[in-house]
Short mmCIF file of C-alpha atoms in Angstrom, two decimals:
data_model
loop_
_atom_site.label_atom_id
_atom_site.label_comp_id
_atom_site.label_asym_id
_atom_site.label_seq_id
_atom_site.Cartn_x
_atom_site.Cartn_y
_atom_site.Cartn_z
CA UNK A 1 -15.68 -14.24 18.55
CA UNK A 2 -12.58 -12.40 18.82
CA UNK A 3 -10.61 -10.57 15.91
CA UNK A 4 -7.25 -11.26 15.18
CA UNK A 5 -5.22 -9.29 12.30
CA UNK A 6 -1.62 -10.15 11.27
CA UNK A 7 0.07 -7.53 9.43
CA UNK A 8 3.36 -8.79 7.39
CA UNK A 9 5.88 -6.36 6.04
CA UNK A 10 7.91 -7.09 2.96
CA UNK A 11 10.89 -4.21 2.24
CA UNK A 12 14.21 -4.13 0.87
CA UNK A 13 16.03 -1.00 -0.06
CA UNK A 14 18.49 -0.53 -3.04
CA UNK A 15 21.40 -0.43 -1.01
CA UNK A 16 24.02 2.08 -2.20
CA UNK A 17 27.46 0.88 -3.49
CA UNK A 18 30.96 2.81 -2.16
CA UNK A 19 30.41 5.87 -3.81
CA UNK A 20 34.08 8.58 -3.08
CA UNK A 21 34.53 12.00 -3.78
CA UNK A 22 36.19 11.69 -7.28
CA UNK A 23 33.23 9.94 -8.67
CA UNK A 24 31.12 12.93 -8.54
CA UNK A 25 30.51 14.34 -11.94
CA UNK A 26 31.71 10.94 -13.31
CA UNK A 27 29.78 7.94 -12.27
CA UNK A 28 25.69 8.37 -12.24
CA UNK A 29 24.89 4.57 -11.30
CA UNK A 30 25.02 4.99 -7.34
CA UNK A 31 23.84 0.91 -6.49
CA UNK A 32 25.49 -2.28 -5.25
CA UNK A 33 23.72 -4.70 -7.44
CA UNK A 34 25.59 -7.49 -6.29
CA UNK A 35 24.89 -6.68 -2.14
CA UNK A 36 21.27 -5.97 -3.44
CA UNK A 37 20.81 -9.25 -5.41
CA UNK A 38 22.63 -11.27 -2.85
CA UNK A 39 20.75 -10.31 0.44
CA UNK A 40 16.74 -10.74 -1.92
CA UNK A 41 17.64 -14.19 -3.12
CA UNK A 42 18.83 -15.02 0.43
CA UNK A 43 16.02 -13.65 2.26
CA UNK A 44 13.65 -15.04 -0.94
CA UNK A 45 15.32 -18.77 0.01
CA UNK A 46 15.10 -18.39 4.21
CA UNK A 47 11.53 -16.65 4.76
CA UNK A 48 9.44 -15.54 1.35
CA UNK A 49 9.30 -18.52 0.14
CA UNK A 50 8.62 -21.00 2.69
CA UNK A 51 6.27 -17.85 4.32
CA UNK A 52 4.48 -17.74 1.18
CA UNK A 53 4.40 -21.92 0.71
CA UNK A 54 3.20 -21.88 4.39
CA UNK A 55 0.23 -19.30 3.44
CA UNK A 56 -0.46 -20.69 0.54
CA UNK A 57 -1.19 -24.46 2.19
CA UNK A 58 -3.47 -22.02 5.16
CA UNK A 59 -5.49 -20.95 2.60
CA UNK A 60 -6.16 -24.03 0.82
CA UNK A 61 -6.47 -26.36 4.49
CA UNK A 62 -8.70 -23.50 6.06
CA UNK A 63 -10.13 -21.56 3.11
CA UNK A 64 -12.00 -18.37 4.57
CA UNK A 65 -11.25 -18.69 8.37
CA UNK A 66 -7.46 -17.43 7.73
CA UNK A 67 -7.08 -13.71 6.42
CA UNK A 68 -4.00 -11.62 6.49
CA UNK A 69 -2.68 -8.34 5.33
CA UNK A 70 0.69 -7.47 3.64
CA UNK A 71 2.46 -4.43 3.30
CA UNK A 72 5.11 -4.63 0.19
CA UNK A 73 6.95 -1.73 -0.65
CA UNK A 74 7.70 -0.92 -4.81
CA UNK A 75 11.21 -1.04 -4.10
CA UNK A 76 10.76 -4.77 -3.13
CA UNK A 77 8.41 -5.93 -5.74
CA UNK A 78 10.95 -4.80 -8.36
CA UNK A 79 13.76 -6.32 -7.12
CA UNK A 80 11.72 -9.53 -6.53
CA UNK A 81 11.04 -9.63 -9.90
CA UNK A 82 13.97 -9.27 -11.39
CA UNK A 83 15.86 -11.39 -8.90
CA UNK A 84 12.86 -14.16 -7.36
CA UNK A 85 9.92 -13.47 -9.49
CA UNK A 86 8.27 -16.69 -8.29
CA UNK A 87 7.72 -14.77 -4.71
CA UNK A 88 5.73 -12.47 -6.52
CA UNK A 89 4.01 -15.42 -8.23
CA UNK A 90 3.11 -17.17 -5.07
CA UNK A 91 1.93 -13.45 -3.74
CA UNK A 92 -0.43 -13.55 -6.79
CA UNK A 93 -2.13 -16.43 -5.85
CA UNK A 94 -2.95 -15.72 -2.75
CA UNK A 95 -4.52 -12.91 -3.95
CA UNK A 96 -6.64 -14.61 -5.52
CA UNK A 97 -7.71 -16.85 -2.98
CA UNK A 98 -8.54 -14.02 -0.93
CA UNK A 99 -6.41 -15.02 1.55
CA UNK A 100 -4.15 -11.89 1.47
CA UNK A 101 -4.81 -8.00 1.22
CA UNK A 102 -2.30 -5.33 0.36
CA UNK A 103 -1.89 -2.78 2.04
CA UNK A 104 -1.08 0.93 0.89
CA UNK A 105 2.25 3.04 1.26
CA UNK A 106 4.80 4.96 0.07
CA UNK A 107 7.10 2.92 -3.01
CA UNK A 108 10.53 3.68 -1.68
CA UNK A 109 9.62 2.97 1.90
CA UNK A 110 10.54 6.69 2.55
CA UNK A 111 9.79 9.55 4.96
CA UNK A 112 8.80 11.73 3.02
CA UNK A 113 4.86 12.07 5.33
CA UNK A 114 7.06 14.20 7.61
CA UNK A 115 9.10 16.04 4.70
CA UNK A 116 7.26 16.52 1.81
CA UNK A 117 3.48 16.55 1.92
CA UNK A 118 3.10 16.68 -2.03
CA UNK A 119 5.86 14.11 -2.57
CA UNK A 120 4.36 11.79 0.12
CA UNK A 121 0.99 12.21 -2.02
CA UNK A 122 2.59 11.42 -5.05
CA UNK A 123 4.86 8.08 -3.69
CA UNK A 124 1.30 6.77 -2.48
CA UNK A 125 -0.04 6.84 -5.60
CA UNK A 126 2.40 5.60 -7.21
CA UNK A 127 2.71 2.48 -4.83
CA UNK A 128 -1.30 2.18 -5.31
CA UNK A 129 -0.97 1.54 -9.10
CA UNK A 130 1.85 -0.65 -8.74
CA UNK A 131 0.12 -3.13 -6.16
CA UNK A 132 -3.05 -2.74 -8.35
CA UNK A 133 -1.05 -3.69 -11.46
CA UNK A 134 1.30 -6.63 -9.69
CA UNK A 135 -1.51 -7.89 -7.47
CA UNK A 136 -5.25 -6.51 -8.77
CA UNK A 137 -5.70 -5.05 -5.58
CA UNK A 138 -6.71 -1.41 -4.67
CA UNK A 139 -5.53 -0.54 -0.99
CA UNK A 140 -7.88 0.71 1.18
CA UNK A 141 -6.26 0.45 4.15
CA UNK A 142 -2.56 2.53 5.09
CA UNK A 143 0.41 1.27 6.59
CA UNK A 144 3.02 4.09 6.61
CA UNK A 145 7.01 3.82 6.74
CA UNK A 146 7.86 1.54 9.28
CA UNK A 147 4.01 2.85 10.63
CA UNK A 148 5.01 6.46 10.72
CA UNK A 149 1.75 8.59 11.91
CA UNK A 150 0.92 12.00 13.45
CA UNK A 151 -2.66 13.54 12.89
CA UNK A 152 -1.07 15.80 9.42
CA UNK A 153 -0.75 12.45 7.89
CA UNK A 154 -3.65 11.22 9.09
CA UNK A 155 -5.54 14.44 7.03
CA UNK A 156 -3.37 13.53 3.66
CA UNK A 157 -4.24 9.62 4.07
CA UNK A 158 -8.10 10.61 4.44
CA UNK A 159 -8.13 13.04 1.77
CA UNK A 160 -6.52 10.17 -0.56
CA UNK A 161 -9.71 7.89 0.36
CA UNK A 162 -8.24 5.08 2.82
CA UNK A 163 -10.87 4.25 5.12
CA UNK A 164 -7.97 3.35 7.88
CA UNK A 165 -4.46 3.23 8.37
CA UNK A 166 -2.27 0.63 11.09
CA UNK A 167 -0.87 2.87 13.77
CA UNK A 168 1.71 1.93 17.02
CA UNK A 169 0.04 1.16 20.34
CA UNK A 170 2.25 4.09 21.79
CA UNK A 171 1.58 3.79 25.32
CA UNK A 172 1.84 7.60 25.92
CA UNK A 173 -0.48 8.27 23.30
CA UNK A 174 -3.32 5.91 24.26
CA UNK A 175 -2.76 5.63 27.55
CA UNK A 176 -5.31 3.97 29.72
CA UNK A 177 -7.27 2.73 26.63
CA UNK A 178 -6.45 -0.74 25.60
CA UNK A 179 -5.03 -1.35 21.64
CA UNK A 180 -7.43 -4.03 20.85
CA UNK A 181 -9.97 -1.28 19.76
CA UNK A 182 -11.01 0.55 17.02
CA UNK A 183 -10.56 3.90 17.24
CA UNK A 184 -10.76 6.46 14.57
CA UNK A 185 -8.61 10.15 13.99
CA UNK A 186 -9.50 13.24 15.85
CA UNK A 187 -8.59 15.24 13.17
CA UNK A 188 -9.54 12.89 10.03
CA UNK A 189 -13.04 11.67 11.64
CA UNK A 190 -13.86 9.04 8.84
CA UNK A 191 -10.36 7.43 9.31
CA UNK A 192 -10.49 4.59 11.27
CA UNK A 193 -7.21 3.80 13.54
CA UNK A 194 -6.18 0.24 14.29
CA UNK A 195 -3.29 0.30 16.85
CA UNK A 196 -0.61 -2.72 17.03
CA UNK A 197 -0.71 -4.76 19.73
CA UNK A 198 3.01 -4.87 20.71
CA UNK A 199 3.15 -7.54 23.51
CA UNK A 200 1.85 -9.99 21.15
CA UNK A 201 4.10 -9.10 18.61
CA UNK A 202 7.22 -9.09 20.94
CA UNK A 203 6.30 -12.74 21.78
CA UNK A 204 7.23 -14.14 18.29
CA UNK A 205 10.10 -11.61 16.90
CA UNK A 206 11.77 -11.48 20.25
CA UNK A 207 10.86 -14.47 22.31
CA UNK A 208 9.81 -17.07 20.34
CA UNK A 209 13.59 -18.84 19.98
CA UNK A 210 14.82 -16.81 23.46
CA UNK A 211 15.20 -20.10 25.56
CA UNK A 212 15.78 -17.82 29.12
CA UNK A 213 12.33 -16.85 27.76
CA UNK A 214 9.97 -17.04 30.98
CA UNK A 215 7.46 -18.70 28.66
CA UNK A 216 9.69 -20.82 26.17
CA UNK A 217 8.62 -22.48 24.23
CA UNK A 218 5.75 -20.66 22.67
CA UNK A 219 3.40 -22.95 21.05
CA UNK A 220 0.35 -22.36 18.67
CA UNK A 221 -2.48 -23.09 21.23
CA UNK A 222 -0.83 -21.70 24.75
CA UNK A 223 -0.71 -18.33 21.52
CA UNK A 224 -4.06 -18.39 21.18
CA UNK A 225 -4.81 -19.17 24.52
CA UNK A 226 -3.60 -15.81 25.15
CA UNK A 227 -5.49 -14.41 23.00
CA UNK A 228 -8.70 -15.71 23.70
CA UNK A 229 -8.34 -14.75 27.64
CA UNK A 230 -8.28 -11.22 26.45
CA UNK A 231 -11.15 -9.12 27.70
CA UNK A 232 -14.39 -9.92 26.13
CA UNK A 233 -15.50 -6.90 24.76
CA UNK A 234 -12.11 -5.77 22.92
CA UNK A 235 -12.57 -6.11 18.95
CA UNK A 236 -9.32 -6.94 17.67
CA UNK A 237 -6.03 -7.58 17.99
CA UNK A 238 -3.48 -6.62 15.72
CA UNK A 239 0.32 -8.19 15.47
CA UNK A 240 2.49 -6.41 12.67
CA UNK A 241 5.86 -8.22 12.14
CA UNK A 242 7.92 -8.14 9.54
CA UNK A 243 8.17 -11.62 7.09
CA UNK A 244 11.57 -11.15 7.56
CA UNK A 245 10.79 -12.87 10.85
CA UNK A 246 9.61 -16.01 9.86
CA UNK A 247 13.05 -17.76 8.37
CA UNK A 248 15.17 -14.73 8.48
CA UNK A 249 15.21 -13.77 12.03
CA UNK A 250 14.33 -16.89 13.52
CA UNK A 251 15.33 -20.08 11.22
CA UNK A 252 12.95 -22.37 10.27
CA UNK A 253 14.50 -24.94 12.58
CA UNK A 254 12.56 -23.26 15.24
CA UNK A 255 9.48 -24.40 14.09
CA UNK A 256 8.14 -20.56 13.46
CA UNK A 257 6.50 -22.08 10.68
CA UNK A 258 4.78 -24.96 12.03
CA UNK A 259 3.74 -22.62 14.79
CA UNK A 260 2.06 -20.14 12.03
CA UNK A 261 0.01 -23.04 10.51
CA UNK A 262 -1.44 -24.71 13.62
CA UNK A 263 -2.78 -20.97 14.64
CA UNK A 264 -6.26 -21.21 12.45
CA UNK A 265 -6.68 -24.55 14.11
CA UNK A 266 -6.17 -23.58 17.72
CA UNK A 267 -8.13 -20.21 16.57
CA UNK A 268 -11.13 -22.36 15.55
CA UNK A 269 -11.67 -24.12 19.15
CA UNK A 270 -11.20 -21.33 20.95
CA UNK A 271 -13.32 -18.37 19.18
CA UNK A 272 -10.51 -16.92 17.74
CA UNK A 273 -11.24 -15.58 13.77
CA UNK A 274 -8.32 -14.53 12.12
CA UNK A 275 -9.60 -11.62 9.45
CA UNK A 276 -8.24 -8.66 7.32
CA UNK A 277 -8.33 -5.04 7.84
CA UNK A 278 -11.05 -4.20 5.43
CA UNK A 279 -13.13 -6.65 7.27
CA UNK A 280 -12.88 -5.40 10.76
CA UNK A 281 -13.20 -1.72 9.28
CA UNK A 282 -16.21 -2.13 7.97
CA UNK A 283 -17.75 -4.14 10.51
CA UNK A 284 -16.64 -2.39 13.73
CA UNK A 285 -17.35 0.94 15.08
CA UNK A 286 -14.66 3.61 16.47
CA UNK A 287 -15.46 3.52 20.15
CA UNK A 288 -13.62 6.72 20.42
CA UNK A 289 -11.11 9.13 18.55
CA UNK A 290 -7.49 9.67 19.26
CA UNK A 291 -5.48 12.32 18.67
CA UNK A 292 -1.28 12.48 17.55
CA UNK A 293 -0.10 15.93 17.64
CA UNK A 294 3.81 14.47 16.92
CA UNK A 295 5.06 12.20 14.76
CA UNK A 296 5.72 8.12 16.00
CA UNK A 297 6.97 5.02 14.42
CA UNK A 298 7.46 1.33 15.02
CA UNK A 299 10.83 1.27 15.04
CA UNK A 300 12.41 1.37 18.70
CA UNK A 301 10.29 0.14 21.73
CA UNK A 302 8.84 3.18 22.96
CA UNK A 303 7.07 4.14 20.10
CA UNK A 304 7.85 8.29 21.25
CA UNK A 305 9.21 10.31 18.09
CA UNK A 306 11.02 9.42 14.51
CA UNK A 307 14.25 9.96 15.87
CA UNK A 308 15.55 6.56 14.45
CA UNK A 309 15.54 8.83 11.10
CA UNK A 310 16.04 11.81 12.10
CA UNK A 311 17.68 12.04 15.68
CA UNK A 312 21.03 13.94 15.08
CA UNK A 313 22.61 16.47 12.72
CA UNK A 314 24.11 14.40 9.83
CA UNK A 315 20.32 12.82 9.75
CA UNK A 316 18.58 16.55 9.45
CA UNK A 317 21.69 17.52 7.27
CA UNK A 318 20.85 14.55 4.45
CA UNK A 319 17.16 15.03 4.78
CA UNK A 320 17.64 18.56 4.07
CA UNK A 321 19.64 18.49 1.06
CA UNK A 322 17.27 15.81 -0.25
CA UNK A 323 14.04 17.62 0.10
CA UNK A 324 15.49 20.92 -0.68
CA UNK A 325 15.45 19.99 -4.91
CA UNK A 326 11.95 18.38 -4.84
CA UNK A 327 10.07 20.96 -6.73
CA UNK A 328 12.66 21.20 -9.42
CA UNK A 329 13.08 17.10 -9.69
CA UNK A 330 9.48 17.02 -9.57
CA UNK A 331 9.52 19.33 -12.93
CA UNK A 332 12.55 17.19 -14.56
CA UNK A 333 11.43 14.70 -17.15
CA UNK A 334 14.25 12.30 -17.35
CA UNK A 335 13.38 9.15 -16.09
CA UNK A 336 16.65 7.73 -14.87
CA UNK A 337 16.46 10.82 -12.59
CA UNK A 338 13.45 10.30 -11.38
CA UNK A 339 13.90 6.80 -10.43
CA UNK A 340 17.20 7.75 -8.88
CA UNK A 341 14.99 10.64 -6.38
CA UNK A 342 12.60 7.54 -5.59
CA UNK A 343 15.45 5.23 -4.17
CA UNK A 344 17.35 8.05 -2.95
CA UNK A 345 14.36 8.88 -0.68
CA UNK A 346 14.59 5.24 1.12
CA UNK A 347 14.20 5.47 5.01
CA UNK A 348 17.07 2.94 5.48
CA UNK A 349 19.71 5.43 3.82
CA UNK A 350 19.20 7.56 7.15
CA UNK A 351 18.65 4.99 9.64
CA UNK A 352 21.88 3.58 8.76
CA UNK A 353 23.42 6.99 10.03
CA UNK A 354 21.50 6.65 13.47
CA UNK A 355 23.68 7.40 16.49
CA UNK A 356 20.88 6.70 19.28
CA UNK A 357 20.58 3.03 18.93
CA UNK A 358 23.67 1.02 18.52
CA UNK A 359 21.79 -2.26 18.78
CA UNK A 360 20.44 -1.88 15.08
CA UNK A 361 24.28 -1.43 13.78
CA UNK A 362 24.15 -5.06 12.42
CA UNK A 363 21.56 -3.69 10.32
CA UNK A 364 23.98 -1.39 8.59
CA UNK A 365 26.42 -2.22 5.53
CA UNK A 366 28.20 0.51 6.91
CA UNK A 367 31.28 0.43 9.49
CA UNK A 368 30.06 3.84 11.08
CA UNK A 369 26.87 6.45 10.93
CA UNK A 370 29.91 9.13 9.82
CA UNK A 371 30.58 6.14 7.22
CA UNK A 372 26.67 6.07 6.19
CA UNK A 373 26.51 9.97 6.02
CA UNK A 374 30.13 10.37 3.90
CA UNK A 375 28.94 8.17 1.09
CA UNK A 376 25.18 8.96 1.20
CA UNK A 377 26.08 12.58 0.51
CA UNK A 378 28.50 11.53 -1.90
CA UNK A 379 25.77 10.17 -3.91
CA UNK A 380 23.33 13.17 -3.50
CA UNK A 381 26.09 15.67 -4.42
CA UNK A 382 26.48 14.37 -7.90
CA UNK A 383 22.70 13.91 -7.91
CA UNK A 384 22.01 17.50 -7.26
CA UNK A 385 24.53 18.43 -10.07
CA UNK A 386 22.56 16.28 -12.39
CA UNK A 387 19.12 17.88 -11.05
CA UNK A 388 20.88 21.29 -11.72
CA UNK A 389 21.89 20.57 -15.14
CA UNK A 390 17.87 20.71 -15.48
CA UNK A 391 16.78 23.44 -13.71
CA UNK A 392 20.09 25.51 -13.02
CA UNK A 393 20.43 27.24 -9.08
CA UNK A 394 20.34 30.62 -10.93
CA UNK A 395 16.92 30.35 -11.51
CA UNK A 396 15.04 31.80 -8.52
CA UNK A 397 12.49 30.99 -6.39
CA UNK A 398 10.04 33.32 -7.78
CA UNK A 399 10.55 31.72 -11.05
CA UNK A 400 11.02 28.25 -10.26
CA UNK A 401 7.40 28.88 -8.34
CA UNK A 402 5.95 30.62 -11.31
CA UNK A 403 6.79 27.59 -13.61
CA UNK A 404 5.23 25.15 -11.09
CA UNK A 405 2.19 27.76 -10.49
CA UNK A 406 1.62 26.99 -14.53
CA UNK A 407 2.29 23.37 -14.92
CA UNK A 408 -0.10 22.53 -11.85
CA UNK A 409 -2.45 25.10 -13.34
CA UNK A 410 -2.25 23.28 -16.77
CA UNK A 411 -2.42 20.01 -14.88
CA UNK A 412 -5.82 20.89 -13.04
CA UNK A 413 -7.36 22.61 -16.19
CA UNK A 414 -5.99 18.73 -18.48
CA UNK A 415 -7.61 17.31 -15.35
CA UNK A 416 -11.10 19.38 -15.40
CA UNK A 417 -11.47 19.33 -19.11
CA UNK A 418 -11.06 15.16 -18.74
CA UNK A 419 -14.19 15.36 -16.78
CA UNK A 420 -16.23 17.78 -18.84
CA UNK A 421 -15.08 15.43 -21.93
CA UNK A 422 -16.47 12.12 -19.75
CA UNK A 423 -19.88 14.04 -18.34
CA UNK A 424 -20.71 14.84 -22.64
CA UNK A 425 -19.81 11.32 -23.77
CA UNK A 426 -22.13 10.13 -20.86
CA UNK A 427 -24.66 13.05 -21.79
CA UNK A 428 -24.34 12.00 -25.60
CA UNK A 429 -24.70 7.95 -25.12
CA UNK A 430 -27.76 9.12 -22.42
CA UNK A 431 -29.47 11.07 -25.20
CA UNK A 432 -28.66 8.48 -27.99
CA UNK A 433 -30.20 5.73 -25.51
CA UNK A 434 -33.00 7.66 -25.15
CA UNK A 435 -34.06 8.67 -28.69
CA UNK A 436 -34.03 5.15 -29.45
CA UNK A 437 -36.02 4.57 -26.63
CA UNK A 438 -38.27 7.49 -28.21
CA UNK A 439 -38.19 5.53 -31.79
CA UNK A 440 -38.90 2.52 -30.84
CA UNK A 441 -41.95 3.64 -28.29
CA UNK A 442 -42.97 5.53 -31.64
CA UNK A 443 -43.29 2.35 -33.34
CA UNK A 444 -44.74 0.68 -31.11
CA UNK A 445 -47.34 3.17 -30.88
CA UNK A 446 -48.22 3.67 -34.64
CA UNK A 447 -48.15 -0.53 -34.78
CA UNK A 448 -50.98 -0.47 -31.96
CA UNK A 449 -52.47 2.38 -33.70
CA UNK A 450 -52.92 0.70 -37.71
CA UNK A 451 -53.59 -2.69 -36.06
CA UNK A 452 -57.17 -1.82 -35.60
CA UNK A 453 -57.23 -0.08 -38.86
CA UNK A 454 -56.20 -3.07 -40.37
CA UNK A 455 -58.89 -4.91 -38.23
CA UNK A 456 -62.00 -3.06 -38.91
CA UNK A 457 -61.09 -2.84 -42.92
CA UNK A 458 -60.94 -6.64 -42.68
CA UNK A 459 -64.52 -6.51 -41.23
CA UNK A 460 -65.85 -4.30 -43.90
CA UNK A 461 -63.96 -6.70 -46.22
CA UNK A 462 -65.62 -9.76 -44.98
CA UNK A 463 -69.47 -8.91 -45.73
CA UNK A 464 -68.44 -7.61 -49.19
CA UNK A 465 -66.95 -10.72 -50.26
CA UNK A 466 -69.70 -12.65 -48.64
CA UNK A 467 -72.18 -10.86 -51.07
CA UNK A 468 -69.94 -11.13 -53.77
CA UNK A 469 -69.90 -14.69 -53.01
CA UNK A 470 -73.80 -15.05 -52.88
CA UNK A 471 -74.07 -13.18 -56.35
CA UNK A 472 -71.94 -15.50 -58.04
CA UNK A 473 -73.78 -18.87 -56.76
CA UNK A 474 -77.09 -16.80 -57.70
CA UNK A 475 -75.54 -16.78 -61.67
CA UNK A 476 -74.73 -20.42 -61.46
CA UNK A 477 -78.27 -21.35 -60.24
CA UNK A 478 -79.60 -19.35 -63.16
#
């Protein structure tokens, strides 16, 4: 039986509106709501929606023997629900069919795994209670910004419990070995690795409506087909793609979705079981480990660095900046601010200031990367006034680190006394179980005890009043 995982990605950033000089110091609401709105209700229309329809009608035609995993960043789910709240609905359900599990990541879909260790922590959690609160779901498995991974984030996604995370099938990192195994980290041993098959992928996003295509048209069985002539002894086979795809990139004129439904089928006569992560993790062994001493992504083809993000100056410039006031937003209390550092930290804010790849400029609301950068920085300028207004520059590092030495010392001790408070309320309802165990063992004991008391003073009862008995018919005789 052979393995097949599909991984589908659900983002949208909170694109930011024209944002000049002058309006630093003057205007503190940085988004285009309109752009935003616009582009979720028509992706919502084109691909969640009929995606969502078409998984929902899988799970209720095949039941158990279709499984797939989604990765949905926070800055999506809210806009879905305030703009197309029955996506999120429809999302629901399958949950709870079991057809779908969520995946873990960061909320703003950001970078900060190769910026900010403690904020990359903290965004995790963050997006953990959200899917658990949205969807009922815990994550258990991790599926970085746009799959960012190096063997440091493999250590902080281990230490935050995921039993495995999606990684690229970087050629120059596996090399010889094939992706359709599981592997786990060289440095994070009980982290499993399950590495993207990118062939497979590339024949639906890029070929599937490419009619100079050598194998056009791609159909559900010759798909499978494929699959199933893999090697026999490979586990599984994993195609990430983003929803976006189905509807959005290629129509639904296509027939992309008639093509996802007849997969089970095909699957079913051929061998081919189409599962979720958590199933494959803990059913399959790491054959061997891997090691990623530099960062990679799933963004460009070869899979090499994180360049898409951070490849030239104005890139480094903007992540600087950003990264350089986390400690003191991380101490400021206002919330507008600190929503404001969550959607300020989205990976598409950079990417649209990419020089390297000129393909992905139709991506961009912007006319130029100088364009991106100019406004961007805008934006962060009167952001950082705003931050400073809380914590002013003229306090020092030696300060600002002293204040943050006490509030995480404060936080650990809240944190420890929590537990010693939980182990005595389990110590007190233990002892309280137990003395009424003890009481009513003590009355059983003492019943047990009088019973044959109250047995052998009936005996010497019972010949007494047979005397008495024998007396008084005596005295009526007389």
């Amino acid at each position: 039986m052979k393995n097949v995982c599909f991984y589908l990605n659900i983002h949208q950033p909170y694109r930011l509106k024209r944002y000049r000089f002058f309006d630093i110091g003057n205007d503190h609401y940085y988004y285009d709501d309109f752009a935003n709105e616009d582009i979720i209700s028509n992706l919502s229309e084109r691909s969640y929606l009929p995606m969502c329809r078409t998984l929902l009608d899988m799970a209720n035609e095949y039941g158990q023997d279709f499984k797939c995993a989604v990765s949905i960043s926070g800055t999506a789910i809210e806009q879905l629900q305030q703009s197309e709240p029955e996506v999120i609905e429809l999302l629901r359900k399958l949950s709870d069919k079991g057809c779908i599990e969520f995946l873990g990541g960061t909320f703003a879909h950001s970078l900060a795994s190769i910026e900010d260790p403690e904020e990359f922590m903290r965004q995790v959690k963050v997006e953990q209670k959200t899917i658990k609160m949205v969807f009922g779901q815990t994550p258990k498995v991790f599926a970085n910004t746009e799959l960012i991974y190096d063997d440091d984030v493999a250590a902080l996604i281990q230490a935050m419990g995921f039993k495995a995370v999606l990684v690229p099938g970087a050629k120059h990192i596996l090399g010889w070995k094939s992706p359709d195994y599981v592997y786990s980290s060289a440095v994070a041993p009980k982290l499993k690795m399950l590495f993207t098959n990118d062939k497979l992928a590339s024949d639906i996003s890029h070929n599937f409506n490419n009619t100079e295509w050598g194998e056009y048209p791609l159909t559900a069985d010759k798909y499978v087909n494929w699959i199933a002539e893999l090697p026999a002894e490979e586990q599984i086979v994993n195609i990430a793609l983003s929803m976006d795809t189905f509807g959005g990139f290629i129509p639904a004129s296509s027939g992309i979705f008639d093509f996802l439904k007849a997969l089970p089928r095909f699957g079913k006569e051929k061998g081919v079981r189409f599962t979720s992560p958590s199933e494959i993790v803990g059913k399959l062994k790491a054959v061997d480990s891997v090691t990623v001493p530099f960062a990679i992504s799933y963004v460009d083809g070869t899979r090499i660095d994180v360049s898409a993000w951070k490849g030239n100056d104005l890139q480094r410039e903007a992540l600087n900046k950003l990264y350089g006031i986390a400690e003191r937003v991380s101490m400021v209390e206002d919330r507008k601010i600190q929503q404001d550092w969550e959607y300020l930290q989205g990976s598409d804010h950079f990417f649209y200031m990419a020089t390297n790849n000129q393909a992905d400029a139709a991506f961009s609301p912007y006319d130029s990367p100088f364009a991106a950068f100019t406004n961007y920085m805008n934006v962060l300028a009167d952001f950082l006034v705003r931050v400073e207004e809380q914590f002013p520059e003229n306090v020092d590092n030696e300060e600002l680190n002293s204040l943050l030495l006490t509030i995480r010392n404060q936080s650990s001790e809240i944190e420890q006394l929590n537990k010693e408070v939980k182990a005595l309320r389990k110590n007190i309802l233990e002892a309280e179980d137990s003395n009424y165990a003890a009481v009513v063992v003590e009355e059983q004991v003492k019943e047990k005890s009088v019973a044959p008391k109250k047995e052998k003073a009936a005996e010497k009862k019972a010949p007494a009043k047979k005397a008495c008995k024998k007396t008084a018919a005596k005295k009526e005789e007389k």
